PDB file of C-alpha atoms in Angstrom:
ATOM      1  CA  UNK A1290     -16.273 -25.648   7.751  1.00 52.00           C
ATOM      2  CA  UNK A1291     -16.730 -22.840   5.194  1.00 58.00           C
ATOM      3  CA  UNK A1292     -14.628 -21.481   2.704  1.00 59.00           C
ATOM      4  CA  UNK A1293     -12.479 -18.194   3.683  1.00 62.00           C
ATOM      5  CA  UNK A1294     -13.880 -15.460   2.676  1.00 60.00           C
ATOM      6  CA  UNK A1295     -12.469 -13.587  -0.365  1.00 57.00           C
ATOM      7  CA  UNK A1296     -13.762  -9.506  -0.554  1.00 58.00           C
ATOM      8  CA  UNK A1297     -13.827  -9.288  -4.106  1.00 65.00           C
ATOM      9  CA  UNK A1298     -14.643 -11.763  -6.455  1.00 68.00           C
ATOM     10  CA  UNK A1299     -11.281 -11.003  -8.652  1.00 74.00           C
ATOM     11  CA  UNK A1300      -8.388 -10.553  -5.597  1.00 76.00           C
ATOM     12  CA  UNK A1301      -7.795 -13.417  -2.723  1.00 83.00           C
ATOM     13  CA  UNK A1302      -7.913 -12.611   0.815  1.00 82.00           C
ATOM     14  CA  UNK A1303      -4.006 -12.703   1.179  1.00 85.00           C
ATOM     15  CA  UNK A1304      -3.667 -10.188  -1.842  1.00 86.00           C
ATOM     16  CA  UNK A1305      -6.618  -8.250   0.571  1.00 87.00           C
ATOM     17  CA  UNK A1306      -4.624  -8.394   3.418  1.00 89.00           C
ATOM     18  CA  UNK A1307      -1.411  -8.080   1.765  1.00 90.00           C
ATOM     19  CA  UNK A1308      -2.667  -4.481   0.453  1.00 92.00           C
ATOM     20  CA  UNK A1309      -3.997  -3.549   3.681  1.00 92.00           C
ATOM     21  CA  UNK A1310      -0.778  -4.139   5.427  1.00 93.00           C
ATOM     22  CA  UNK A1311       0.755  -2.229   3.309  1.00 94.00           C
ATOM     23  CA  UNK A1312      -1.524   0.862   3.155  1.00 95.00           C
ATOM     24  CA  UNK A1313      -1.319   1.496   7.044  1.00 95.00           C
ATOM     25  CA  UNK A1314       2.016   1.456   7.163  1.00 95.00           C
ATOM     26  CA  UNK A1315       2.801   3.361   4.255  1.00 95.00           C
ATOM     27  CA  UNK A1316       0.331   6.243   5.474  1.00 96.00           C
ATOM     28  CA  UNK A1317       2.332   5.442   9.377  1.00 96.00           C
ATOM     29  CA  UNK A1318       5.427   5.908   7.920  1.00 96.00           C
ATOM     30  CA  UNK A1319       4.568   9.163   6.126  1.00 95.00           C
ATOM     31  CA  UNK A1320       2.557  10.803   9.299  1.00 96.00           C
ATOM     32  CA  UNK A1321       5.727  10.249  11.165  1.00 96.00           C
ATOM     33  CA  UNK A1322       8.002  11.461   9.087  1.00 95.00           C
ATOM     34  CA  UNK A1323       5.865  14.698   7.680  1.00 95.00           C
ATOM     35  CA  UNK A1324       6.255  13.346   4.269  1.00 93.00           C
ATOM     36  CA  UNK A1325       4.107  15.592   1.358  1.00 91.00           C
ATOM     37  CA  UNK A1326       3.578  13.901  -2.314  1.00 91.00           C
ATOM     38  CA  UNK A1327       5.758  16.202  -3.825  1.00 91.00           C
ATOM     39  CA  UNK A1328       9.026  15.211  -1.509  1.00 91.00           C
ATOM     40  CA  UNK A1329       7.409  11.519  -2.603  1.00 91.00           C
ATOM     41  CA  UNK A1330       7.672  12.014  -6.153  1.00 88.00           C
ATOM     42  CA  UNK A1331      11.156  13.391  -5.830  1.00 88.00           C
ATOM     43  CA  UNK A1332      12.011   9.288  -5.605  1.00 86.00           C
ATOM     44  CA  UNK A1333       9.066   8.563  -7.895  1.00 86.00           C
ATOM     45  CA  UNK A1334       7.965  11.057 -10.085  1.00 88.00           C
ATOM     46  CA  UNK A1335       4.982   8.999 -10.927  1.00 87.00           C
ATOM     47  CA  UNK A1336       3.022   9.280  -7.500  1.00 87.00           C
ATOM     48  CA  UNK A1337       1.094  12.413  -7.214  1.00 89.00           C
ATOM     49  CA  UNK A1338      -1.157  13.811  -4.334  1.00 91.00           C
ATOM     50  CA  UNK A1339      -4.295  12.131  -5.524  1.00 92.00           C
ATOM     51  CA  UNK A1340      -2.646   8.693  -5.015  1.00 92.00           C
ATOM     52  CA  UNK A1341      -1.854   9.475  -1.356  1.00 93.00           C
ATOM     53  CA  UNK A1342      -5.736  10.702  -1.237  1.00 94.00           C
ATOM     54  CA  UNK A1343      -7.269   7.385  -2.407  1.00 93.00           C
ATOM     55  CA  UNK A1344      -4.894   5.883   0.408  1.00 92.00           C
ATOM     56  CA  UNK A1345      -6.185   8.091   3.068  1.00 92.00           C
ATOM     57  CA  UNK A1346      -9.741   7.315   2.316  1.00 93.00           C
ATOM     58  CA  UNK A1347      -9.003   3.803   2.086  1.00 90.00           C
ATOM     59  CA  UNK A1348      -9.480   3.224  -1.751  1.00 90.00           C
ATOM     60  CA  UNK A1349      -7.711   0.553  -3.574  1.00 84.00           C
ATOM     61  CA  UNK A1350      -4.041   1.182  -5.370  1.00 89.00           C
ATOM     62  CA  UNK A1351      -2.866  -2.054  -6.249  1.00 87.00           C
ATOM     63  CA  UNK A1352       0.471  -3.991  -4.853  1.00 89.00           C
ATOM     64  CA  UNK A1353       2.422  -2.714  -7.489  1.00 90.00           C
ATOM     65  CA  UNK A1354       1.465   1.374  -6.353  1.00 90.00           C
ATOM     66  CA  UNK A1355       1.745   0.348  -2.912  1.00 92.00           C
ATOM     67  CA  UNK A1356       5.020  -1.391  -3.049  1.00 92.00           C
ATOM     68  CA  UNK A1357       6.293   1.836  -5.380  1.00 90.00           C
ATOM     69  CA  UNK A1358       5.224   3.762  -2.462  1.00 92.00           C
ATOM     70  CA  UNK A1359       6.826   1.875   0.149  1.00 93.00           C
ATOM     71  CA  UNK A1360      10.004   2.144  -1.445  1.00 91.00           C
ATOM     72  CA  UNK A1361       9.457   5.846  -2.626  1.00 91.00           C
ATOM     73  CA  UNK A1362       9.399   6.413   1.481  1.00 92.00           C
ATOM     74  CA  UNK A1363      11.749   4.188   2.854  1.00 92.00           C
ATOM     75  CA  UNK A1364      10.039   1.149   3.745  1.00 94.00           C
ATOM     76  CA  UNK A1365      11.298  -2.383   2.957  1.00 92.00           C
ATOM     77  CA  UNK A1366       8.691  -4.848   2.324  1.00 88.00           C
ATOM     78  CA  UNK A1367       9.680  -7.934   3.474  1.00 89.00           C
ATOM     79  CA  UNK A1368       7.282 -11.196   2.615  1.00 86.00           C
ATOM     80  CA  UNK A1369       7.275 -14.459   4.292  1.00 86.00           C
ATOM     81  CA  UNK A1370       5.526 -18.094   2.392  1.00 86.00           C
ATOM     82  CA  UNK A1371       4.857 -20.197   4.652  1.00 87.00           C
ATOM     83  CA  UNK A1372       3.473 -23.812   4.141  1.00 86.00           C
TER      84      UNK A1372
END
């Protein structure tokens, strides 16, 4: 049996999939509710328009901008450790 995969050499796949869980629904939750970066940065003045743009195109922000942006829209992150 092989080893699980890791998609960069300096992030594990459960920080990978971690991210990625939280990039669709941040962009969901701001389609839905019409959200622009500047009613965004309202809550967080550091997010700007360029950070939703890297989103959108599927660039990497980190977990600490993506949780930041969760919150700055509403979302509660919620994360389960399981044995």
């Amino acid at each position: 049996m092989g080893a699980t995969y890791i998609p960069t050499a300096w992030k594990s796949a459960t920080a990978q999939q971690i991210e990625d869980a939280l990039s669709s629904a941040v962009i969901r939750h701001i389609d839905l509710r019409g959200l622009t970066a500047s009613d965004i940065s309202r809550r967080y003045p550091s997010i700007r328009l360029e950070h939703l743009q890297k989103l959108r195109r599927g660039e990497a922000l980190g977990f600490r901008m993506l949780s930041s942006l969760a919150e700055a829209v509403g979302l509660r992150v919620k994360i389960e450790v399981t044995p």
